[in-house]
Amino acid sequence: MVFRVGNATITRIEETYGACYPLKKIFPDIAAAQFAEHSRWLAPHHYDPAQDLIKLSVHSWLLQVGGQKILIDNCCGNNKVKPGRPFWSHLTIDYLGRLAAAGARPEEIDIVMCTHLHHDHVGWNTMLKDGKWVPTFPNARYVFSKADVDYFSKVDASDEGPAELGTFRECVVPILEYGRADLVEGTHRLNDFIEIEPAPGHAPGHVFFKLESNGERGAFIGDVWHHLLQVYYPDWNFPKNSDAEQARVSRRKVLDYCAASGALVMPGHVGLPFAGRVEKTASGYRPDFPA
Ligand SMILES: [Zn+2]
């Protein structure tokens, strides 16, 4: 699954893709008429009617641009315990084999970038080696949002800890301790091709990555929206937000950017075809993700 933006090549590296959460548990506001209106495209790629479950993908994006190999969002990782998420627990997936097949061995990754530090975006940051969590990508700089590092450090040290099912200690803290992390704040120009921009609300330091190459644009939006229904209904949040209202504001901001720029949009969890575009309509927005 390879996409192109200008001279950049982007490959989706799948960890899992399947049915997970009950539709009405995630989007309790959905009316029967709304469900009927969208049923023509929901199944089979975004909804499993037999189980009444929405379908989500968990994947990374391998971005090759300007001679660099950049890995965006790092999935759940293997052998993790994920209470309430049996579909992401105790995985034994040859993720690194899939990454190698796409053209990148771990030592070849130049930059790892996380849109935010939730457990399903940091999993492969580290690996267990001789009883210690060490960077999986030994030559990479890891770009994290400072606001997320600060926030989850506090959560981790509080009575609520360990943060993010333990993944903050396993997958983020070791990167900080090995001196491999670059913490960014506000709007940040990473290089000639990538600009990082805040899109908080799902997590306090959630960011999205704007890509520009040879006059074409792309956007790696992480969890600004999880499911295409949220393009039609931008006020519908996925559960688990640091600030629900801020998440809605960020979603509209990113939708506006994507619609105005014509960017190829690469979300963190949207199902097949996994990437597409957003159009502005008289009443809101419409996804153009032709399967
Ligand atoms: Zn996520």
Short mmCIF file of C-alpha atoms and ligand atoms in Angstrom, two decimals:
data_model
loop_
_atom_site.label_atom_id
_atom_site.label_comp_id
_atom_site.label_asym_id
_atom_site.label_seq_id
_atom_site.Cartn_x
_atom_site.Cartn_y
_atom_site.Cartn_z
CA MET A 1 0.00 0.00 0.00
CA VAL A 2 2.10 2.89 -1.33
CA PHE A 3 1.04 6.52 -1.72
CA ARG A 4 2.87 9.42 -3.33
CA VAL A 5 2.93 13.12 -2.48
CA GLY A 6 5.24 14.97 -4.89
CA ASN A 7 8.59 13.19 -4.62
CA ALA A 8 7.70 11.59 -1.27
CA THR A 9 6.81 7.91 -1.00
CA ILE A 10 4.54 6.83 1.84
CA THR A 11 3.95 3.18 2.76
CA ARG A 12 1.37 2.01 5.26
CA ILE A 13 2.82 -0.52 7.69
CA GLU A 14 -0.08 -2.49 9.12
CA GLU A 15 -0.14 -3.81 12.64
CA THR A 16 -3.85 -4.76 12.87
CA TYR A 17 -7.05 -3.96 10.96
CA GLY A 18 -10.38 -5.23 12.09
CA ALA A 19 -13.63 -4.93 14.02
CA CYS A 20 -13.19 -3.56 17.52
CA TYR A 21 -15.70 -1.27 19.29
CA PRO A 22 -19.54 -1.28 19.33
CA LEU A 23 -20.73 1.54 17.04
CA LYS A 24 -23.14 3.07 19.57
CA LYS A 25 -20.61 2.91 22.38
CA ILE A 26 -18.26 5.09 20.35
CA PHE A 27 -20.84 7.31 18.64
CA PRO A 28 -23.87 7.31 20.97
CA ASP A 29 -25.43 10.28 19.13
CA ILE A 30 -25.88 8.42 15.84
CA ALA A 31 -29.55 8.46 14.79
CA ALA A 32 -31.19 5.68 12.79
CA ALA A 33 -31.55 8.03 9.80
CA GLN A 34 -27.86 8.96 9.95
CA PHE A 35 -26.85 5.32 10.13
CA ALA A 36 -29.07 4.53 7.14
CA GLU A 37 -27.64 7.46 5.17
CA HIS A 38 -24.07 6.21 5.59
CA SER A 39 -24.63 2.46 5.52
CA ARG A 40 -23.78 2.29 1.80
CA TRP A 41 -20.10 3.02 2.48
CA LEU A 42 -19.66 1.98 6.13
CA ALA A 43 -19.52 -1.77 5.38
CA PRO A 44 -17.32 -3.62 4.83
CA HIS A 45 -14.26 -1.43 5.38
CA HIS A 46 -15.36 0.81 8.25
CA TYR A 47 -18.06 -1.24 10.00
CA ASP A 48 -18.80 -4.93 10.55
CA PRO A 49 -22.60 -5.31 10.37
CA ALA A 50 -22.58 -8.91 11.62
CA GLN A 51 -21.06 -7.87 14.93
CA ASP A 52 -22.24 -4.24 14.98
CA LEU A 53 -18.64 -3.16 15.52
CA ILE A 54 -16.71 -0.32 13.91
CA LYS A 55 -13.51 -1.31 12.14
CA LEU A 56 -10.23 0.43 12.86
CA SER A 57 -6.75 0.03 11.50
CA VAL A 58 -3.60 0.41 13.57
CA HIS A 59 -0.65 1.24 11.35
CA SER A 60 2.46 3.33 10.93
CA TRP A 61 3.33 5.47 7.96
CA LEU A 62 6.81 5.05 6.50
CA LEU A 63 7.59 8.37 4.82
CA GLN A 64 10.59 8.51 2.49
CA VAL A 65 11.44 12.05 1.44
CA GLY A 66 14.63 14.07 0.95
CA GLY A 67 16.76 10.94 1.32
CA GLN A 68 15.40 10.22 4.81
CA LYS A 69 13.27 7.40 6.19
CA ILE A 70 10.72 8.72 8.68
CA LEU A 71 8.38 6.49 10.69
CA ILE A 72 5.15 8.10 11.85
CA ASP A 73 3.25 6.62 14.82
CA ASN A 74 4.33 3.33 16.26
CA CYS A 75 1.23 1.21 16.91
CA CYS A 76 0.65 -1.01 19.95
CA GLY A 77 3.68 -3.29 19.91
CA ASN A 78 3.85 -6.99 20.72
CA ASN A 79 3.05 -8.77 23.98
CA LYS A 80 1.32 -5.76 25.56
CA VAL A 81 -1.55 -6.13 28.01
CA LYS A 82 -4.44 -3.88 26.92
CA PRO A 83 -7.40 -4.15 29.31
CA GLY A 84 -10.72 -3.71 27.47
CA ARG A 85 -9.00 -4.05 24.09
CA PRO A 86 -8.65 -7.78 23.36
CA PHE A 87 -8.06 -7.00 19.67
CA TRP A 88 -4.80 -5.16 20.58
CA SER A 89 -3.63 -7.37 23.46
CA HIS A 90 -0.82 -9.91 23.45
CA LEU A 91 -0.01 -9.30 19.78
CA THR A 92 2.75 -11.35 18.12
CA ILE A 93 3.02 -9.57 14.79
CA ASP A 94 6.07 -9.43 12.52
CA TYR A 95 5.79 -5.66 12.33
CA LEU A 96 9.54 -5.17 11.82
CA GLY A 97 9.45 -7.74 9.00
CA ARG A 98 6.67 -5.74 7.33
CA LEU A 99 8.71 -2.56 7.78
CA ALA A 100 11.78 -4.24 6.26
CA ALA A 101 9.67 -5.48 3.33
CA ALA A 102 8.64 -1.85 2.78
CA GLY A 103 12.30 -0.85 2.53
CA ALA A 104 13.44 0.10 6.03
CA ARG A 105 15.44 -1.94 8.50
CA PRO A 106 15.37 -0.54 12.08
CA GLU A 107 18.88 0.94 11.83
CA GLU A 108 17.87 2.79 8.64
CA ILE A 109 15.12 4.85 10.26
CA ASP A 110 16.29 8.47 10.58
CA ILE A 111 13.34 9.98 12.43
CA VAL A 112 10.45 8.56 14.46
CA MET A 113 7.51 10.92 14.96
CA CYS A 114 4.54 10.39 17.26
CA THR A 115 1.40 12.48 16.73
CA HIS A 116 0.71 11.91 20.44
CA LEU A 117 1.79 9.57 23.22
CA HIS A 118 -1.23 7.29 23.64
CA HIS A 119 -0.39 3.61 24.01
CA ASP A 120 -1.36 2.70 20.43
CA HIS A 121 1.10 5.22 18.93
CA VAL A 122 4.30 4.43 20.84
CA GLY A 123 4.42 0.62 20.98
CA TRP A 124 7.39 -0.03 18.69
CA ASN A 125 9.46 2.90 19.98
CA THR A 126 11.34 0.44 22.17
CA MET A 127 12.13 -3.26 22.41
CA LEU A 128 12.97 -5.43 25.38
CA LYS A 129 16.65 -6.42 25.21
CA ASP A 130 18.36 -8.26 28.09
CA GLY A 131 15.58 -7.11 30.41
CA LYS A 132 15.85 -3.44 29.42
CA TRP A 133 13.66 -1.30 27.15
CA VAL A 134 15.96 0.11 24.46
CA PRO A 135 15.25 2.17 21.30
CA THR A 136 14.06 -0.11 18.46
CA PHE A 137 15.48 2.35 15.93
CA PRO A 138 19.03 2.90 17.23
CA ASN A 139 20.02 5.67 14.81
CA ALA A 140 16.76 7.63 14.89
CA ARG A 141 15.90 10.90 16.52
CA TYR A 142 12.46 10.58 18.11
CA VAL A 143 10.25 13.66 17.78
CA PHE A 144 7.71 14.03 20.60
CA SER A 145 5.43 16.88 21.55
CA LYS A 146 6.73 18.49 24.75
CA ALA A 147 3.17 19.10 25.97
CA ASP A 148 2.45 15.35 25.83
CA VAL A 149 5.73 14.42 27.51
CA ASP A 150 4.99 16.90 30.31
CA TYR A 151 1.38 15.76 30.70
CA PHE A 152 2.01 12.01 30.73
CA SER A 153 5.06 12.45 33.00
CA LYS A 154 2.71 14.04 35.54
CA VAL A 155 0.04 11.35 35.11
CA ASP A 156 2.67 8.65 35.43
CA ALA A 157 4.00 10.08 38.71
CA SER A 158 0.49 10.55 40.15
CA ASP A 159 -1.90 8.05 41.74
CA GLU A 160 -3.35 7.53 38.24
CA GLY A 161 -0.03 6.07 37.03
CA PRO A 162 1.43 4.16 35.37
CA ALA A 163 0.33 6.26 32.39
CA GLU A 164 -1.06 4.72 29.22
CA LEU A 165 -1.17 1.11 30.43
CA GLY A 166 2.49 1.29 31.34
CA THR A 167 3.59 2.22 27.83
CA PHE A 168 4.83 5.66 28.91
CA ARG A 169 7.48 3.97 31.08
CA GLU A 170 8.23 1.27 28.54
CA CYS A 171 8.10 3.17 25.25
CA VAL A 172 8.70 6.87 25.97
CA VAL A 173 10.81 7.27 29.14
CA PRO A 174 13.65 5.06 27.79
CA ILE A 175 13.89 7.25 24.66
CA LEU A 176 14.23 10.32 26.88
CA GLU A 177 16.83 8.57 29.06
CA TYR A 178 18.89 7.44 26.06
CA GLY A 179 18.95 11.07 24.87
CA ARG A 180 17.24 10.19 21.59
CA ALA A 181 14.21 12.51 21.91
CA ASP A 182 13.65 15.96 20.40
CA LEU A 183 10.77 17.70 22.15
CA VAL A 184 8.87 20.23 20.03
CA GLU A 185 6.45 23.00 20.98
CA GLY A 186 4.02 25.14 19.00
CA THR A 187 4.28 25.31 15.22
CA HIS A 188 7.64 23.77 14.37
CA ARG A 189 9.40 23.48 11.01
CA LEU A 190 11.20 20.12 11.07
CA ASN A 191 12.87 20.29 7.65
CA ASP A 192 12.24 21.39 4.04
CA PHE A 193 9.26 19.05 3.76
CA ILE A 194 7.57 18.79 7.15
CA GLU A 195 5.92 21.26 9.48
CA ILE A 196 4.51 20.19 12.85
CA GLU A 197 1.38 21.93 14.06
CA PRO A 198 -0.56 21.58 17.32
CA ALA A 199 -3.98 19.89 17.21
CA PRO A 200 -4.68 19.32 20.92
CA GLY A 201 -7.74 17.82 22.58
CA HIS A 202 -7.53 14.06 22.06
CA ALA A 203 -4.25 14.40 23.98
CA PRO A 204 -2.96 17.73 25.33
CA GLY A 205 0.07 17.68 23.05
CA HIS A 206 -1.49 16.05 19.99
CA VAL A 207 0.09 17.43 16.80
CA PHE A 208 -0.32 16.82 13.09
CA PHE A 209 2.34 16.77 10.40
CA LYS A 210 2.04 18.79 7.21
CA LEU A 211 4.04 17.39 4.30
CA GLU A 212 4.94 19.36 1.18
CA SER A 213 6.93 17.97 -1.75
CA ASN A 214 7.18 19.28 -5.28
CA GLY A 215 4.06 21.41 -4.90
CA GLU A 216 1.89 18.59 -3.49
CA ARG A 217 0.65 18.27 0.07
CA GLY A 218 -0.02 15.55 2.58
CA ALA A 219 -1.22 15.54 6.19
CA PHE A 220 -0.56 12.92 8.86
CA ILE A 221 -3.34 13.66 11.30
CA GLY A 222 -3.03 10.90 13.90
CA ASP A 223 -6.23 10.74 15.94
CA VAL A 224 -7.72 14.14 15.05
CA TRP A 225 -10.39 11.83 13.71
CA HIS A 226 -10.46 8.05 14.10
CA HIS A 227 -13.33 7.23 11.77
CA LEU A 228 -14.73 8.80 8.60
CA LEU A 229 -18.09 9.38 10.30
CA GLN A 230 -16.34 12.18 12.18
CA VAL A 231 -15.65 13.99 8.90
CA TYR A 232 -19.41 14.16 8.34
CA TYR A 233 -20.02 14.93 12.03
CA PRO A 234 -16.99 16.89 13.30
CA ASP A 235 -18.54 17.33 16.74
CA TRP A 236 -18.50 13.59 17.36
CA ASN A 237 -15.51 12.82 19.53
CA PHE A 238 -13.96 9.45 19.95
CA PRO A 239 -13.91 8.59 23.69
CA LYS A 240 -10.86 9.43 25.80
CA ASN A 241 -9.98 13.07 25.26
CA SER A 242 -7.92 15.37 27.44
CA ASP A 243 -10.31 18.19 26.45
CA ALA A 244 -13.44 17.28 24.47
CA GLU A 245 -14.24 20.81 23.28
CA GLN A 246 -10.64 21.47 22.25
CA ALA A 247 -10.69 18.19 20.27
CA ARG A 248 -13.68 19.50 18.27
CA VAL A 249 -11.94 22.82 17.59
CA SER A 250 -8.78 21.01 16.42
CA ARG A 251 -10.81 18.66 14.22
CA ARG A 252 -12.44 21.57 12.37
CA LYS A 253 -9.10 23.34 12.04
CA VAL A 254 -7.46 20.26 10.49
CA LEU A 255 -10.51 19.54 8.30
CA ASP A 256 -10.32 23.13 7.01
CA TYR A 257 -6.60 22.78 6.32
CA CYS A 258 -7.07 19.48 4.50
CA ALA A 259 -9.99 20.75 2.41
CA ALA A 260 -8.28 24.05 1.47
CA SER A 261 -4.90 22.51 0.66
CA GLY A 262 -6.15 19.40 -1.13
CA ALA A 263 -3.73 17.39 0.99
CA LEU A 264 -3.64 13.62 0.88
CA VAL A 265 -4.88 12.84 4.40
CA MET A 266 -3.31 9.93 6.26
CA PRO A 267 -5.16 9.26 9.54
CA GLY A 268 -4.00 6.92 12.26
CA HIS A 269 -6.92 4.47 12.26
CA VAL A 270 -9.23 4.95 9.26
CA GLY A 271 -9.92 1.73 7.33
CA LEU A 272 -9.44 0.90 3.65
CA PRO A 273 -8.25 2.75 1.56
CA PHE A 274 -6.54 4.27 4.66
CA ALA A 275 -5.72 7.61 2.95
CA GLY A 276 -7.83 10.08 1.00
CA ARG A 277 -8.97 13.67 0.79
CA VAL A 278 -11.50 15.97 2.44
CA GLU A 279 -13.92 18.22 0.57
CA LYS A 280 -15.78 21.19 1.97
CA THR A 281 -19.52 21.11 1.30
CA ALA A 282 -22.30 23.66 1.81
CA SER A 283 -23.08 22.17 5.21
CA GLY A 284 -19.72 20.79 6.36
CA TYR A 285 -17.20 18.28 5.07
CA ARG A 286 -17.18 15.09 3.02
CA PRO A 287 -14.45 12.44 2.94
CA ASP A 288 -13.18 11.29 -0.44
CA PHE A 289 -11.62 7.95 0.47
CA PRO A 290 -12.58 5.76 -2.49
CA ALA A 291 -12.14 2.09 -1.56
ZN ZN B 1 -4.87 6.02 18.37
#
